[in-house]
PDB file of N, CA and C in Angstrom:
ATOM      1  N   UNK A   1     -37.051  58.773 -45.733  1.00 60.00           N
ATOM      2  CA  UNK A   1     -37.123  57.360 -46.031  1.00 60.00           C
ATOM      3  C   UNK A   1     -36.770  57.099 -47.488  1.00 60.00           C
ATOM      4  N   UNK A   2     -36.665  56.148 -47.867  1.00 67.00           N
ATOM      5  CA  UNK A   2     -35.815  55.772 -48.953  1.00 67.00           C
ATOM      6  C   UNK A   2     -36.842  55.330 -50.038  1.00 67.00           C
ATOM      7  N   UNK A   3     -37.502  56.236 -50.990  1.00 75.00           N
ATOM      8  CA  UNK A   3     -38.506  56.109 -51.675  1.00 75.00           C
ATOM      9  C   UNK A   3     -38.806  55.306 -52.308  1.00 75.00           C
ATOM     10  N   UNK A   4     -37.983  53.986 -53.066  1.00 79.00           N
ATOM     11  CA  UNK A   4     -37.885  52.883 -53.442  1.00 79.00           C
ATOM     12  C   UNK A   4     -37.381  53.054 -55.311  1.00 79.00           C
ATOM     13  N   UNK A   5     -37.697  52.181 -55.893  1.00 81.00           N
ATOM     14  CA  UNK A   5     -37.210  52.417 -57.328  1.00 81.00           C
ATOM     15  C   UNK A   5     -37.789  52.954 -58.437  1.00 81.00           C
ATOM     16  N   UNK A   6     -39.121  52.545 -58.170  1.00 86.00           N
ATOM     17  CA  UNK A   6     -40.077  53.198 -58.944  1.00 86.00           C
ATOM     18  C   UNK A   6     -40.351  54.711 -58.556  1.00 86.00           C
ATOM     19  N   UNK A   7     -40.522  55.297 -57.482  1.00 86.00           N
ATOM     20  CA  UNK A   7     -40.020  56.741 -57.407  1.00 86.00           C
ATOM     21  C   UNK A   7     -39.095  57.319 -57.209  1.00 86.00           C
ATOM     22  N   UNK A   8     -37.843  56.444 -57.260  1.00 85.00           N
ATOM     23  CA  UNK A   8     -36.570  57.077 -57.836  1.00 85.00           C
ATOM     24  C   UNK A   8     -36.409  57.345 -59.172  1.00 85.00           C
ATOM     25  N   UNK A   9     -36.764  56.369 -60.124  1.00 89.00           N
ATOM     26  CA  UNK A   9     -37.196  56.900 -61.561  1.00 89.00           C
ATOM     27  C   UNK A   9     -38.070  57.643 -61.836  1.00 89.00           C
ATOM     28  N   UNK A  10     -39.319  57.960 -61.172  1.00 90.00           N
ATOM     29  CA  UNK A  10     -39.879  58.669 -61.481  1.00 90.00           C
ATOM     30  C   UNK A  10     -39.544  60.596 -61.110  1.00 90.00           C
ATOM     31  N   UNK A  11     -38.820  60.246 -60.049  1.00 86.00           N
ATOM     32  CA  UNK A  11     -38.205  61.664 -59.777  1.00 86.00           C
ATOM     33  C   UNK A  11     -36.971  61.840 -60.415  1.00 86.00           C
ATOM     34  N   UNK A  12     -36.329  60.765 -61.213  1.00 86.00           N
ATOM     35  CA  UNK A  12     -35.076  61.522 -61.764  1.00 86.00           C
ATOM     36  C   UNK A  12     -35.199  61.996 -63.452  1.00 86.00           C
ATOM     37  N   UNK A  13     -36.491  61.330 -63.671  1.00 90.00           N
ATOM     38  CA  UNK A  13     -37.559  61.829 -64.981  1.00 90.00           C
ATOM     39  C   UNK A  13     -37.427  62.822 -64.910  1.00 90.00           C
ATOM     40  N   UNK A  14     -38.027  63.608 -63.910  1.00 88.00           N
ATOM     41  CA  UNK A  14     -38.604  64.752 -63.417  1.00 88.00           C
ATOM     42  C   UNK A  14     -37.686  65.984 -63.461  1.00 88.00           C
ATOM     43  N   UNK A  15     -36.516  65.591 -62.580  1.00 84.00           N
ATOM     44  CA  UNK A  15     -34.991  66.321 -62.540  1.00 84.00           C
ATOM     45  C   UNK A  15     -34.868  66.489 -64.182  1.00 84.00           C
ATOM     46  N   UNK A  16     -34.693  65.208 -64.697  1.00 87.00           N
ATOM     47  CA  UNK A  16     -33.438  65.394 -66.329  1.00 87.00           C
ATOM     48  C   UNK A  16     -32.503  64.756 -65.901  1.00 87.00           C
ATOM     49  N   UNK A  17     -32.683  63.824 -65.153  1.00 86.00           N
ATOM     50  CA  UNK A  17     -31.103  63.430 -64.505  1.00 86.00           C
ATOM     51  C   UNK A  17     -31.507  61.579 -64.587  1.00 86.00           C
ATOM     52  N   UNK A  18     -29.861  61.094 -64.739  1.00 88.00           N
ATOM     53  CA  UNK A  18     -30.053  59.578 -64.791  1.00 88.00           C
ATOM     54  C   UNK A  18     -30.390  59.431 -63.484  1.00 88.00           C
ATOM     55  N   UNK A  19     -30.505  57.620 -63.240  1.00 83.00           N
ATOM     56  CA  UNK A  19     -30.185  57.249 -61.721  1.00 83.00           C
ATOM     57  C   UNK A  19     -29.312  57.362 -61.180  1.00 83.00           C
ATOM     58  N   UNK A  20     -28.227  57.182 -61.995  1.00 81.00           N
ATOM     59  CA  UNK A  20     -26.413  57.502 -61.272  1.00 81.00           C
ATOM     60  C   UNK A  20     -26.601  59.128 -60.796  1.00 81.00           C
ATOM     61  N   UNK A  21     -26.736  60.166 -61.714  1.00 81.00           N
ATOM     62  CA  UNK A  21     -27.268  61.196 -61.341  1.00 81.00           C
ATOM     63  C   UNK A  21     -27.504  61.489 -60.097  1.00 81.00           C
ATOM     64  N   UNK A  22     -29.000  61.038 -59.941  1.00 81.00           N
ATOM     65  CA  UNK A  22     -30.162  61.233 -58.810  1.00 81.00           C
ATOM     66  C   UNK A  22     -29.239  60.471 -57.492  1.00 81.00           C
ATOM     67  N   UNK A  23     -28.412  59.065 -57.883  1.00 75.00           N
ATOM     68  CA  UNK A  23     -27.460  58.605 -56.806  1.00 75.00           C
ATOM     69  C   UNK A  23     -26.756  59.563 -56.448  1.00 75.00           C
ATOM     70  N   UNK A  24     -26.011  60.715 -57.083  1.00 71.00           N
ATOM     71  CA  UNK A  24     -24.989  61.136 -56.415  1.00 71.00           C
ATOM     72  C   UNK A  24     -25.434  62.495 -55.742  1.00 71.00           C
ATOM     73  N   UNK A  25     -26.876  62.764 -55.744  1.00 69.00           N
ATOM     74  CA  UNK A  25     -27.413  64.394 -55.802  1.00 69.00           C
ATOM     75  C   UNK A  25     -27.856  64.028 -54.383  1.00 69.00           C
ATOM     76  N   UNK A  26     -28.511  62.499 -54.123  1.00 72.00           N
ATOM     77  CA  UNK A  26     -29.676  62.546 -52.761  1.00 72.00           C
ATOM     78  C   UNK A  26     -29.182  61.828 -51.676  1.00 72.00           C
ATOM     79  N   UNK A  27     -29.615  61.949 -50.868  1.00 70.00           N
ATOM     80  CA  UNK A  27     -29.499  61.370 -49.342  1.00 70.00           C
ATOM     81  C   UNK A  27     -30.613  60.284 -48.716  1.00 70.00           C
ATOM     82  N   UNK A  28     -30.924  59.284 -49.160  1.00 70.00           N
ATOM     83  CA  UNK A  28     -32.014  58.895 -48.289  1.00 70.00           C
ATOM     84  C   UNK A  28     -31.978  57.825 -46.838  1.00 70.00           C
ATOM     85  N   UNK A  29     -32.856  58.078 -46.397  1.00 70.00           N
ATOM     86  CA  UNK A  29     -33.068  57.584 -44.673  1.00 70.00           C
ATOM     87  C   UNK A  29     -33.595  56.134 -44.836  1.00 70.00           C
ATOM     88  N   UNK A  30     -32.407  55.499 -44.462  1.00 69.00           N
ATOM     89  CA  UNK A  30     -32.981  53.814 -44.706  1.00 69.00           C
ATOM     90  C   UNK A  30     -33.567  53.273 -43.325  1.00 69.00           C
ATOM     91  N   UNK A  31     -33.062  53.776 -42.372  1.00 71.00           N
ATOM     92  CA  UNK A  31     -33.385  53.409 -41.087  1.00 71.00           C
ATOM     93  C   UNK A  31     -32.798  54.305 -40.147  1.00 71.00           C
ATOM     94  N   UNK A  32     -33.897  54.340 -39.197  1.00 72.00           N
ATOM     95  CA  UNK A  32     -33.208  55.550 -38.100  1.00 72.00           C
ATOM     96  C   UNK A  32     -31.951  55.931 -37.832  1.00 72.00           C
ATOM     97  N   UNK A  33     -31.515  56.723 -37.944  1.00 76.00           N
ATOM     98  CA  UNK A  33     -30.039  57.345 -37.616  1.00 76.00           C
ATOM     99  C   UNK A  33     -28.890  56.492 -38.786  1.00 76.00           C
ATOM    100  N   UNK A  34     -29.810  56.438 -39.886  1.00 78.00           N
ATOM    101  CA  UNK A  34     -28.941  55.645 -41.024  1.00 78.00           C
ATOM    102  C   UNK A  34     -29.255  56.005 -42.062  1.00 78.00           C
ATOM    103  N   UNK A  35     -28.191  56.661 -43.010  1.00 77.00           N
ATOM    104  CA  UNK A  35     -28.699  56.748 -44.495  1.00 77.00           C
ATOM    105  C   UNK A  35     -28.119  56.593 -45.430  1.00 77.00           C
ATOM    106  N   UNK A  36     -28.296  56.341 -46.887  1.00 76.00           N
ATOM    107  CA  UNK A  36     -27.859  55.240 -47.620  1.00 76.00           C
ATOM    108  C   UNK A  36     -26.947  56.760 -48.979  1.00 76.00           C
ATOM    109  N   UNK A  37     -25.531  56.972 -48.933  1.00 72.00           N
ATOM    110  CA  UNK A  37     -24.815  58.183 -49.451  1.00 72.00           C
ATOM    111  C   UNK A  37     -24.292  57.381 -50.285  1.00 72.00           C
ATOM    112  N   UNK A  38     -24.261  58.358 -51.932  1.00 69.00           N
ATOM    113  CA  UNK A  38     -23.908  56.907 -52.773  1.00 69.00           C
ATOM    114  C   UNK A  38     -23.702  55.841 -52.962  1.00 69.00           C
ATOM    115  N   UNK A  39     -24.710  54.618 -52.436  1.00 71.00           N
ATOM    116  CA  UNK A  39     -24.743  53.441 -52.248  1.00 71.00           C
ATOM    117  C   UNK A  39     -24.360  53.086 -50.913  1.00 71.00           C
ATOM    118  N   UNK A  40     -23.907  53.773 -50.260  1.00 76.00           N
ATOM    119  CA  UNK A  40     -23.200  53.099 -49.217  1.00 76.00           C
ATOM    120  C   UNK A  40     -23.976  53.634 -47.442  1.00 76.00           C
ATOM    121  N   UNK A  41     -24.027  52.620 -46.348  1.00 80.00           N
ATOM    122  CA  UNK A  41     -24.987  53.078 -46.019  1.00 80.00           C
ATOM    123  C   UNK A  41     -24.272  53.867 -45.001  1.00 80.00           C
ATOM    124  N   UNK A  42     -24.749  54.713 -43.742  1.00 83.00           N
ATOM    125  CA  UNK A  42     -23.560  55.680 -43.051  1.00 83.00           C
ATOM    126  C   UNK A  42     -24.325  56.089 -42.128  1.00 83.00           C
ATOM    127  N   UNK A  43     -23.973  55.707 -40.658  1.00 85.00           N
ATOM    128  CA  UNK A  43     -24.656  56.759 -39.631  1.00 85.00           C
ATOM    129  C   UNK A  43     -24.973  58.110 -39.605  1.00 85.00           C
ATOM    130  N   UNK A  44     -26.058  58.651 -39.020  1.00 80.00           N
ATOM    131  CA  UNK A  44     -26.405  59.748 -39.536  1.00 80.00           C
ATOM    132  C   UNK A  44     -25.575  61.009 -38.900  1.00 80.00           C
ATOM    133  N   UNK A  45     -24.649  60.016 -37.430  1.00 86.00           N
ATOM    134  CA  UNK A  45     -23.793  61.317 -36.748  1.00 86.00           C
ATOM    135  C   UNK A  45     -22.827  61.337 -37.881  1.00 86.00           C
ATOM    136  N   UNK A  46     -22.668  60.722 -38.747  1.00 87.00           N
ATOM    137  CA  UNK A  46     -21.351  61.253 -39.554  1.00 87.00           C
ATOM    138  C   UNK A  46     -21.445  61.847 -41.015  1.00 87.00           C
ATOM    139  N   UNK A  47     -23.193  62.389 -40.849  1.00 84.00           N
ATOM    140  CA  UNK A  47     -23.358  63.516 -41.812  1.00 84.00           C
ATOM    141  C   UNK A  47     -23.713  64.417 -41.632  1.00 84.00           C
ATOM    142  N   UNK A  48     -23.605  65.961 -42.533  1.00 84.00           N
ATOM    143  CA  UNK A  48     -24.295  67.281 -41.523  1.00 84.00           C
ATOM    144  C   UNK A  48     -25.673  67.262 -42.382  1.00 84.00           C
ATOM    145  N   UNK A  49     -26.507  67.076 -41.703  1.00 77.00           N
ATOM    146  CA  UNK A  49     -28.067  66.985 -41.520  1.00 77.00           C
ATOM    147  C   UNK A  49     -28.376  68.454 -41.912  1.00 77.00           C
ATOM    148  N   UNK A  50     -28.042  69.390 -40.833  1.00 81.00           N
ATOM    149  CA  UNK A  50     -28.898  70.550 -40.297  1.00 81.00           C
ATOM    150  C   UNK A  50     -28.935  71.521 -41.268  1.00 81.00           C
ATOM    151  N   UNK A  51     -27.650  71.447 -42.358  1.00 85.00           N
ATOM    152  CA  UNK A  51     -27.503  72.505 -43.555  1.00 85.00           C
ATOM    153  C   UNK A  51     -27.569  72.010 -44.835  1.00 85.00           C
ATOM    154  N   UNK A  52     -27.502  72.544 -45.691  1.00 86.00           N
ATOM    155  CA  UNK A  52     -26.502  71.437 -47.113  1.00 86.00           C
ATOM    156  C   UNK A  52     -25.239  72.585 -47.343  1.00 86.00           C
ATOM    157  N   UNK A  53     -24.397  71.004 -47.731  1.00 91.00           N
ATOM    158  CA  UNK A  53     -23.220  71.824 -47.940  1.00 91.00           C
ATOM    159  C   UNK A  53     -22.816  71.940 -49.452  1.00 91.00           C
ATOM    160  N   UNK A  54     -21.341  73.180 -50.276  1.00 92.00           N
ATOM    161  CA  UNK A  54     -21.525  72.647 -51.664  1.00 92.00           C
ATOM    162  C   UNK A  54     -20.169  73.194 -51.865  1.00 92.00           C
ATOM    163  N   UNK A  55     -19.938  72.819 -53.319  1.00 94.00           N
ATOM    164  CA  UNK A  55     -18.881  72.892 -54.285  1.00 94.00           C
ATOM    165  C   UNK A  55     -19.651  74.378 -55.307  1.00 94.00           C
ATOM    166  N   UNK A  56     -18.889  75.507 -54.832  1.00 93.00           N
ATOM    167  CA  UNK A  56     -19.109  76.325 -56.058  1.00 93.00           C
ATOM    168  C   UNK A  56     -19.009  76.577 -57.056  1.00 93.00           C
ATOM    169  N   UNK A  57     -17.880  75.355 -57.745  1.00 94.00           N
ATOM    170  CA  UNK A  57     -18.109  75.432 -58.925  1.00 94.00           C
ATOM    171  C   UNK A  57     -18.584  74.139 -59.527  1.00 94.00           C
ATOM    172  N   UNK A  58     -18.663  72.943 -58.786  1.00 93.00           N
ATOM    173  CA  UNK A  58     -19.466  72.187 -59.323  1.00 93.00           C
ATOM    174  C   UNK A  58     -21.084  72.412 -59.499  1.00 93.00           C
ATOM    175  N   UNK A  59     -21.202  73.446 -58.536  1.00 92.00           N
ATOM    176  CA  UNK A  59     -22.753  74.177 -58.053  1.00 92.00           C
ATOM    177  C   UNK A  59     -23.037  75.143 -59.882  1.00 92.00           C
ATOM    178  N   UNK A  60     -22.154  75.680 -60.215  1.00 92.00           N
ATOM    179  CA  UNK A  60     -21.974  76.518 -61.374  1.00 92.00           C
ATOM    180  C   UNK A  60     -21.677  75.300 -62.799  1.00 92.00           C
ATOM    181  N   UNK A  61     -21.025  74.886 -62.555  1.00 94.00           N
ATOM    182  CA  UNK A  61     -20.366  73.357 -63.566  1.00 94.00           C
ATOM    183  C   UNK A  61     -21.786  72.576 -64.223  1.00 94.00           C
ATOM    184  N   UNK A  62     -22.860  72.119 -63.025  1.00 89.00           N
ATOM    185  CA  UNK A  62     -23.788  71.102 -63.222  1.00 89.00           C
ATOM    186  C   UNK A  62     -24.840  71.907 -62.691  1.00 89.00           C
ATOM    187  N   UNK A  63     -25.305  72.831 -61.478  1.00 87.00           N
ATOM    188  CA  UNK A  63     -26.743  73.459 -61.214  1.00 87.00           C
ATOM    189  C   UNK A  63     -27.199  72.404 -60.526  1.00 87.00           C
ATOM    190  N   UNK A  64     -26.434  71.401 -59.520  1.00 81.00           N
ATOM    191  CA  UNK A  64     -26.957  70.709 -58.584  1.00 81.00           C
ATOM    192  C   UNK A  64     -26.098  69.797 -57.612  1.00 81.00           C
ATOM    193  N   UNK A  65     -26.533  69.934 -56.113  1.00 80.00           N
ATOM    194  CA  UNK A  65     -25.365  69.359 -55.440  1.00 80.00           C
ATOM    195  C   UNK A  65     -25.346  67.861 -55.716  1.00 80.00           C
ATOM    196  N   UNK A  66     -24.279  67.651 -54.482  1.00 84.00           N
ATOM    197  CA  UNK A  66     -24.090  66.602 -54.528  1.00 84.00           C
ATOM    198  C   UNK A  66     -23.939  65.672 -53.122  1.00 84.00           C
ATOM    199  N   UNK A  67     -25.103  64.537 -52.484  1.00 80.00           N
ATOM    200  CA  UNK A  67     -24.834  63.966 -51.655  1.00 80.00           C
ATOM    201  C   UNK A  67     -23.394  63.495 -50.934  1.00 80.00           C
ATOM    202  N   UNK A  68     -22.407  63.537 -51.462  1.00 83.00           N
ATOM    203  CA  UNK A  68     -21.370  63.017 -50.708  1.00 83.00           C
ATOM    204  C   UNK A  68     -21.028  64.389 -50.183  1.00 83.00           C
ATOM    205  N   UNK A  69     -21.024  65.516 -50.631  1.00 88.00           N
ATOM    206  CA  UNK A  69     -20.754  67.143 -49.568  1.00 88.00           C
ATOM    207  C   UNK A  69     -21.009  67.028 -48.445  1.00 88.00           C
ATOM    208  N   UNK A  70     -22.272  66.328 -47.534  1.00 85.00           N
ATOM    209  CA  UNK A  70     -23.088  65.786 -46.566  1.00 85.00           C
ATOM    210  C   UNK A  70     -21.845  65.309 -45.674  1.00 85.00           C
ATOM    211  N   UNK A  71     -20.997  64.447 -46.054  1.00 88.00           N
ATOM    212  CA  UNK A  71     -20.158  63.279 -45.394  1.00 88.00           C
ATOM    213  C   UNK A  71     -19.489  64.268 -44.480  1.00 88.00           C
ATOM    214  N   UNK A  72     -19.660  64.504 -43.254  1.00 89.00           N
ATOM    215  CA  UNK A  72     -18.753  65.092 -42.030  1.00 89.00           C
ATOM    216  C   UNK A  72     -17.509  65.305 -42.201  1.00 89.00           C
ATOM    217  N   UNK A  73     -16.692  64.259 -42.337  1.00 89.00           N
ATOM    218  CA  UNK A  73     -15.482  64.385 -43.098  1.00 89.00           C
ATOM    219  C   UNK A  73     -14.898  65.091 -43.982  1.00 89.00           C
ATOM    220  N   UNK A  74     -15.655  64.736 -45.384  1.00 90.00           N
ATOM    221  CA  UNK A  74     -15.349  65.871 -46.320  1.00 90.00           C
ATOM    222  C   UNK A  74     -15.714  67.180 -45.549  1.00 90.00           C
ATOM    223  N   UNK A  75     -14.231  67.616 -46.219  1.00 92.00           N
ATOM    224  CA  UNK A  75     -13.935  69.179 -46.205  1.00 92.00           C
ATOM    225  C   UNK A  75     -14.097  70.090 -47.227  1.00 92.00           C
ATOM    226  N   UNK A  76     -13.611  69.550 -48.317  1.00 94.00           N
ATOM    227  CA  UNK A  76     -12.827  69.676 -49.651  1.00 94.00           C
ATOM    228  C   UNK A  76     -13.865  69.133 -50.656  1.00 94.00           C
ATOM    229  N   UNK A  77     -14.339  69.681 -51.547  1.00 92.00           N
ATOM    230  CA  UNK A  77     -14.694  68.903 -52.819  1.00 92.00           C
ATOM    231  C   UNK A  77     -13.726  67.884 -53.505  1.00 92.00           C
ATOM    232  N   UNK A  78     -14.118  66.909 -53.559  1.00 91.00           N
ATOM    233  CA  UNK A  78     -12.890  66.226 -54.259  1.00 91.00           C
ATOM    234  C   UNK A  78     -12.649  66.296 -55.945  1.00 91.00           C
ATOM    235  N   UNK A  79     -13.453  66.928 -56.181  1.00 91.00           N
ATOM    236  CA  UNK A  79     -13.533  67.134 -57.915  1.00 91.00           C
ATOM    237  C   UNK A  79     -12.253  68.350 -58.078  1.00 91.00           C
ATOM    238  N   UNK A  80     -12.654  69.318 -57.285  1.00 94.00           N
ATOM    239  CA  UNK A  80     -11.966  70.624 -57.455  1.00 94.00           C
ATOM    240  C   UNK A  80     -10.661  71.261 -55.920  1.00 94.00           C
ATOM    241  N   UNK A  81     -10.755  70.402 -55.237  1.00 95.00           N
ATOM    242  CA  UNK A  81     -10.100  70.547 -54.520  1.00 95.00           C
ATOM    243  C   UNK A  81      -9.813  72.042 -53.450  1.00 95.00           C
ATOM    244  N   UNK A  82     -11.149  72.322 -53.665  1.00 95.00           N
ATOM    245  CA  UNK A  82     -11.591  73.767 -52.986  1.00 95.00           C
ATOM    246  C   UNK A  82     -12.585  73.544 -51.548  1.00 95.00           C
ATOM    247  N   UNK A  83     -12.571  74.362 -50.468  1.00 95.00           N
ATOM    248  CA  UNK A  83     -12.986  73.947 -49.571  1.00 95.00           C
ATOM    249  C   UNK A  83     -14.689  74.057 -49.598  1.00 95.00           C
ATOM    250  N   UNK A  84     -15.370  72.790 -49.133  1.00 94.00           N
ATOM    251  CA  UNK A  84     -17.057  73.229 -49.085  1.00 94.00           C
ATOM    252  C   UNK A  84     -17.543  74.426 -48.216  1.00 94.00           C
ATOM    253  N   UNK A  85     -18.339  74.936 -48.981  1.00 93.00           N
ATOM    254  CA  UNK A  85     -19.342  75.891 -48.604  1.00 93.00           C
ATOM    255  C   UNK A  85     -20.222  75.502 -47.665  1.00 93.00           C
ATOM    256  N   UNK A  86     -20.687  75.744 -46.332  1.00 88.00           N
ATOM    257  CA  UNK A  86     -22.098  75.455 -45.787  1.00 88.00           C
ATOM    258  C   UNK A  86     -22.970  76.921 -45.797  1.00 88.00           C
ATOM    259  N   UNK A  87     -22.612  78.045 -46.417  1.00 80.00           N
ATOM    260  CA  UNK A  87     -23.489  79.082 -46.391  1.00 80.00           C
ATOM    261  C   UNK A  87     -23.492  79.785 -47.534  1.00 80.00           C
ATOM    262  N   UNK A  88     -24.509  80.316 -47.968  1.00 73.00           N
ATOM    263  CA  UNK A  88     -24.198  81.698 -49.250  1.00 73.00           C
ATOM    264  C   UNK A  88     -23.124  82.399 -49.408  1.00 73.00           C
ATOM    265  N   UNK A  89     -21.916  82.562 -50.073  1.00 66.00           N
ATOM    266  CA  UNK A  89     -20.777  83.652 -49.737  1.00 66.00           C
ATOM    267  C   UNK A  89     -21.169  85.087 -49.790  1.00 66.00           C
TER     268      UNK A  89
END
């Protein structure tokens, strides 16, 4: 569920990270089978739920993912243009 604003600041305190930050790192559940991926809101069949996925060198670059990896679609990191990871190599 979508923790609201006051514990979105208070958890991105916590991180070291802005809100834009904490926007681009999390996933939250606004309503059943709906969740809200950098601002934008997105059925939940058209994200992968069951794993997290990542960018290895943005994973190495910054030391934290990033919610849009999630998006079904994406394949590719779009920063680096390398294919996402869904497992440990």
């Amino acid at each position: 569920n979508d923790p609201g604003p006051d514990m979105k600041d208070r958890l991105a305190a916590l991180l070291g990270l802005s809100r834009e930050e904490l926007a681009l790192a999390a996933c939250w559940a606004t309503e059943p089978r709906q969740c809200t991926v950098l601002g934008h809101s997105i059925g939940a069949e058209h994200l992968i739920l069951e794993r997290r996925r990542a960018c290895p060198m943005c994973i190495r670059e910054t030391g934290h993912d990033r919610a849009i990896w999630q998006i079904g679609c994406l394949t590719h990191c779009p920063e680096h243009g390398i294919p996402l990871l869904g497992a440990c190599p």
